mmCIF file of C-alpha atoms in Angstrom:
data_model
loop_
_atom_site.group_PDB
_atom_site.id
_atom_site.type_symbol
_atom_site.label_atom_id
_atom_site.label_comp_id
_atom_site.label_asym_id
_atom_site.label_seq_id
_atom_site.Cartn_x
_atom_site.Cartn_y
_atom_site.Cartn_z
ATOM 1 C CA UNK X 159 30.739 22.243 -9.132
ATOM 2 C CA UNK X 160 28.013 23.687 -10.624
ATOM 3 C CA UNK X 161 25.377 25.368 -9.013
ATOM 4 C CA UNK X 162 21.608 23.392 -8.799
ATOM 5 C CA UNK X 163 18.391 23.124 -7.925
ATOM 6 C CA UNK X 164 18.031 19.672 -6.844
ATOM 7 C CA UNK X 165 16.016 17.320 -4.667
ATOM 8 C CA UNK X 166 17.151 14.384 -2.460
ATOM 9 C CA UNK X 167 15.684 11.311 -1.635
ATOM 10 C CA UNK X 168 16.413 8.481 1.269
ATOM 11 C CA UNK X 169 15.312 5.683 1.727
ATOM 12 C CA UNK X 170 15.088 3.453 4.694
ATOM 13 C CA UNK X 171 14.271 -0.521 5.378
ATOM 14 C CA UNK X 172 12.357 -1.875 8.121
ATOM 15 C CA UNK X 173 12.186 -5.529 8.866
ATOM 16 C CA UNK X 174 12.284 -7.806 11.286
ATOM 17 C CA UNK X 175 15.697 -7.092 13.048
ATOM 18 C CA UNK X 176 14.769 -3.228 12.569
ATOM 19 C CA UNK X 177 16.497 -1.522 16.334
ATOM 20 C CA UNK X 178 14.435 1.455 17.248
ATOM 21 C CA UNK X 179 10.812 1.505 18.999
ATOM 22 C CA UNK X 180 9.317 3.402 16.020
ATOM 23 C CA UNK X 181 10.627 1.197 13.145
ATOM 24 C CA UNK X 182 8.965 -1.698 14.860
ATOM 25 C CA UNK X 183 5.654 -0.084 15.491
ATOM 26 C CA UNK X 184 5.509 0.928 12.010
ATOM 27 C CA UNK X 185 6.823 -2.557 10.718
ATOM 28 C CA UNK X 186 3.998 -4.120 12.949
ATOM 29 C CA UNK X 187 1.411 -1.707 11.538
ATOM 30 C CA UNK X 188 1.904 -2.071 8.273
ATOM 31 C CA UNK X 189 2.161 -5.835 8.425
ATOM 32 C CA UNK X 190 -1.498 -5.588 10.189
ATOM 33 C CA UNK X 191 -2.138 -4.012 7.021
ATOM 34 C CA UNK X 192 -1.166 -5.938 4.619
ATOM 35 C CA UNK X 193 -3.098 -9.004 6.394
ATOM 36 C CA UNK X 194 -6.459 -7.139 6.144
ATOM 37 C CA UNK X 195 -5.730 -5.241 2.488
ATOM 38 C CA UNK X 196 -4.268 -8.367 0.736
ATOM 39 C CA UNK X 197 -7.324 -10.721 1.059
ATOM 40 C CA UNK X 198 -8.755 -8.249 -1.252
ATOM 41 C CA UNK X 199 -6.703 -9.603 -4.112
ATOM 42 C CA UNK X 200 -6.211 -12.901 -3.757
ATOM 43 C CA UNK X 201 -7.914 -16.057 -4.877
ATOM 44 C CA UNK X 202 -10.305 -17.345 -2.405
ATOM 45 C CA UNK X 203 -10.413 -21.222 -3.726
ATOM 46 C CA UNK X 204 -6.455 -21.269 -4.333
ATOM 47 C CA UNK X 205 -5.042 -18.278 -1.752
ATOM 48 C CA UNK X 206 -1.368 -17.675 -2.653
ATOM 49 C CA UNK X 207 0.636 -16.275 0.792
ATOM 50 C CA UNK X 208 3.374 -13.833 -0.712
ATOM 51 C CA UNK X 209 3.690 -10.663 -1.957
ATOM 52 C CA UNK X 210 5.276 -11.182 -4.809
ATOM 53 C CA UNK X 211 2.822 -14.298 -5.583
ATOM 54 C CA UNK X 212 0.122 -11.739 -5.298
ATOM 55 C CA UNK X 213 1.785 -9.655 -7.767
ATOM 56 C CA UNK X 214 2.222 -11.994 -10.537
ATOM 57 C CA UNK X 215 -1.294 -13.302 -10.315
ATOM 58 C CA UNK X 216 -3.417 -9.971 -9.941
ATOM 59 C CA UNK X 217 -2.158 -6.629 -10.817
ATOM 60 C CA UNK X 218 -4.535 -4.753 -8.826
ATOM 61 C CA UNK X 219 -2.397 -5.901 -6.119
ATOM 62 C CA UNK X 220 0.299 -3.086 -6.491
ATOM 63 C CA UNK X 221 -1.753 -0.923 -5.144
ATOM 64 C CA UNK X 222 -1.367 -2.718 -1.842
ATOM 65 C CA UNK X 223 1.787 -0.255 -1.754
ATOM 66 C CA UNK X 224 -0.297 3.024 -0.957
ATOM 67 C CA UNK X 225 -3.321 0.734 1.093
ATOM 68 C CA UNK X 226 -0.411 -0.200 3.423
ATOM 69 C CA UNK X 227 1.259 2.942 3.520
ATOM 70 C CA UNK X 228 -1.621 4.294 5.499
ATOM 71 C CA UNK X 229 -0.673 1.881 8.413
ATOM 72 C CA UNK X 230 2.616 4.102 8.560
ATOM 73 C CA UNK X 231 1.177 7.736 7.986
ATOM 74 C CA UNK X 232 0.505 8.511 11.612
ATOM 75 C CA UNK X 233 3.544 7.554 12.799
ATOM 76 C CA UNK X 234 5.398 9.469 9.933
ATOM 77 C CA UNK X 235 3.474 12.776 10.764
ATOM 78 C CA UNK X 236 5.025 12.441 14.378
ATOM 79 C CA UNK X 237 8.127 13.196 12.615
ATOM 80 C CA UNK X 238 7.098 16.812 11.615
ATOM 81 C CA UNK X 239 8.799 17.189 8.109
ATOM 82 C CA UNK X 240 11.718 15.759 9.459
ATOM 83 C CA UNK X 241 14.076 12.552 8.168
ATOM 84 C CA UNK X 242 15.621 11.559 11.957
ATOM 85 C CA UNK X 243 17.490 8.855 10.566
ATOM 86 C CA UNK X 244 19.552 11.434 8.334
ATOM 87 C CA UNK X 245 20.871 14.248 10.595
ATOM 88 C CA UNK X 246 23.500 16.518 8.641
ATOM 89 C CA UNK X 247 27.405 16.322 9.466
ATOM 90 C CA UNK X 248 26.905 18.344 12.848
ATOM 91 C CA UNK X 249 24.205 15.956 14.244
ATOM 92 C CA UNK X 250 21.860 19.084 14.255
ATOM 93 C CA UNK X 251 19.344 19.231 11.718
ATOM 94 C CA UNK X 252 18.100 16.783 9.590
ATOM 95 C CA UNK X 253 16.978 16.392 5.979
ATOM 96 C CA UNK X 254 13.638 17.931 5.299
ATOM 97 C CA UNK X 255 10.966 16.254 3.379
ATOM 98 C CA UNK X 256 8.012 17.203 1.499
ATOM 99 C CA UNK X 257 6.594 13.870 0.254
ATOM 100 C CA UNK X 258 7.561 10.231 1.214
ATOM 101 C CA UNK X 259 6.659 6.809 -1.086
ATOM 102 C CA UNK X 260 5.968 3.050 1.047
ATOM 103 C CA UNK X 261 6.425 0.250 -0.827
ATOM 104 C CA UNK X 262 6.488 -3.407 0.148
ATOM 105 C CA UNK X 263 9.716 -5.432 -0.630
ATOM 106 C CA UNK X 264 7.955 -8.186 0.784
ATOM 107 C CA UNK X 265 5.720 -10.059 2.873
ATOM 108 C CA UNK X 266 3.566 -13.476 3.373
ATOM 109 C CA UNK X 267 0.676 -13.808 5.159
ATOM 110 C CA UNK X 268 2.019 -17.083 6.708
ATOM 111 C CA UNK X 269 5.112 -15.541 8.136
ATOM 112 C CA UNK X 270 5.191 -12.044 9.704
ATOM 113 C CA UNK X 271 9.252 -12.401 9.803
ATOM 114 C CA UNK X 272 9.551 -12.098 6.029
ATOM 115 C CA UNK X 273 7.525 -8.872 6.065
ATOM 116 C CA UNK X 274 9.814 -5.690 4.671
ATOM 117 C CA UNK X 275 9.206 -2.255 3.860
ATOM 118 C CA UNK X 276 10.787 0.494 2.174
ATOM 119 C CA UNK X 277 10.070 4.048 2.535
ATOM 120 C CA UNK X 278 11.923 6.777 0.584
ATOM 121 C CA UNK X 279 11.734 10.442 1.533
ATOM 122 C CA UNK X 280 11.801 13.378 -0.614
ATOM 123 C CA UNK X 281 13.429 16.837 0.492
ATOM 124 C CA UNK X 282 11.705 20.178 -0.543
ATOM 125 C CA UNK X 283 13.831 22.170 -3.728
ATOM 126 C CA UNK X 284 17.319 22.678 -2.358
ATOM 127 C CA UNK X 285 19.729 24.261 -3.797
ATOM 128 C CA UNK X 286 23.115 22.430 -3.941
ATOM 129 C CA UNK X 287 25.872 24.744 -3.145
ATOM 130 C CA UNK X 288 28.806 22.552 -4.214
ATOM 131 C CA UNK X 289 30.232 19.114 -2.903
ATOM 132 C CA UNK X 290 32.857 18.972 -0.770
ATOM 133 C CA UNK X 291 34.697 16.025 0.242
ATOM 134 C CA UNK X 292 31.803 13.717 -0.380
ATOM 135 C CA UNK X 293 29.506 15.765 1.402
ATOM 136 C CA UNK X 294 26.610 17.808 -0.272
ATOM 137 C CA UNK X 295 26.695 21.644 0.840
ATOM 138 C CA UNK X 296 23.325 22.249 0.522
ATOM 139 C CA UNK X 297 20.765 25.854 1.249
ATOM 140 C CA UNK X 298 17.174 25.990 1.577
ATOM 141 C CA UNK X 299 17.767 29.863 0.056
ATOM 142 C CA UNK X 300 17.853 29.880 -3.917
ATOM 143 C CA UNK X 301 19.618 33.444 -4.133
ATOM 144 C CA UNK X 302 22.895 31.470 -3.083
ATOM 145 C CA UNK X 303 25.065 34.776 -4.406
ATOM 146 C CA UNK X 304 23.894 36.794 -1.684
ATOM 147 C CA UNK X 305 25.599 34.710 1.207
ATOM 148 C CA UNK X 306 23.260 32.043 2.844
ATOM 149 C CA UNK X 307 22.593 29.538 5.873
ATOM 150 C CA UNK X 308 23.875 26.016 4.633
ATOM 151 C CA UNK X 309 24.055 22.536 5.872
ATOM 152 C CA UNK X 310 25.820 19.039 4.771
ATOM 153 C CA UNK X 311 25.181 15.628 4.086
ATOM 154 C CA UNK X 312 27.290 12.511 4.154
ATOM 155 C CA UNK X 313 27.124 10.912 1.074
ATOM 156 C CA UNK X 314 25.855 7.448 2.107
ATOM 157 C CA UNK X 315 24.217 4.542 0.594
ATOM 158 C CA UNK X 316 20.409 5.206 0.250
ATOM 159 C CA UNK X 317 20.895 9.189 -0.183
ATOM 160 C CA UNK X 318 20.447 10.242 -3.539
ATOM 161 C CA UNK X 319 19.822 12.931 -5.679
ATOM 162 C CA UNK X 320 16.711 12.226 -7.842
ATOM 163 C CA UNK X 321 16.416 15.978 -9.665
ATOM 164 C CA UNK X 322 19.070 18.116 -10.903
ATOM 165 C CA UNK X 323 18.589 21.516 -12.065
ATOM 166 C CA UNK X 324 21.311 23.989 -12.915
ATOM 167 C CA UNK X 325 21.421 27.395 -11.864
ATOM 168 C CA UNK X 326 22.287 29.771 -14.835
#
């Protein structure tokens, strides 16, 4: 394998059925959200109730993405930097990230249980030290040739590598 500079990215759903305490507080949140935000673009005279409906009538209405995202900000900064829901293959650390990206998959203002959200994280620059039985062997440190603190990842659904750099 060659050697890269590459980034990761993971994404996670929450809806309805979502388990932990802080998926549903941010699933609440951001449904709160979207009840306020999306009367900005819809039709008064003729409302239309989903997301999608929203979509096709007024595109101003994708930028109900970021205007809901804010909902889940605070409760992403208690997370420090840190993607808890991807620990690496020891259970010990878990996957960095610099920058994340809400979107909604969906959502009605008549029916809370249809609301869904997807947020995808995005590591820092790591360098990608090889793969290894469908694990990435990845190092915060770019001077890999001088021996340096690694980690792995579990291949999965929803981890992916979104920039790929080689090292020369």
């Amino acid at each position: 394998m060659a050697k890269a500079q590459i980034r990761l990215a993971f994404r996670i759903v929450i809806k309805k059925d979502s388990q932990s305490r802080w998926e549903k507080y941010v699933w609440d949140s951001t449904y709160q959200e979207f009840l306020m935000q999306s009367q900005l673009y819809n039709d008064a005279e003729n409302p239309w109730t989903t997301f999608k409906q929203l979509l096709s009538r007024n595109e101003k209405a994708e930028q109900l993405h970021f205007l809901v995202s804010m909902a889940a900000h605070p409760y992403l900064l208690q997370w420090k930097g840190l993607t808890y829901p991807m620990p690496d293959v020891l259970g010990n650390n878990y996957l960095p990230f610099q920058n994340y990206q809400l979107d909604i998959i969906d959502s009605s203002v008549k029916d809370k249980n249809t609301h869904e959200i997807g947020i995808t994280f995005y590591s820092p620059l790591l360098t990608l030290v090889d793969i290894i039985e469908g694990h990435y062997l990845v190092s915060t440190n770019g001077n890999i040739y001088e021996g340096v603190e690694t980690t792995m990842y579990k291949m999965q659904p929803r981890l992916s590598i979104v920039y790929y750099k080689p090292i020369e």
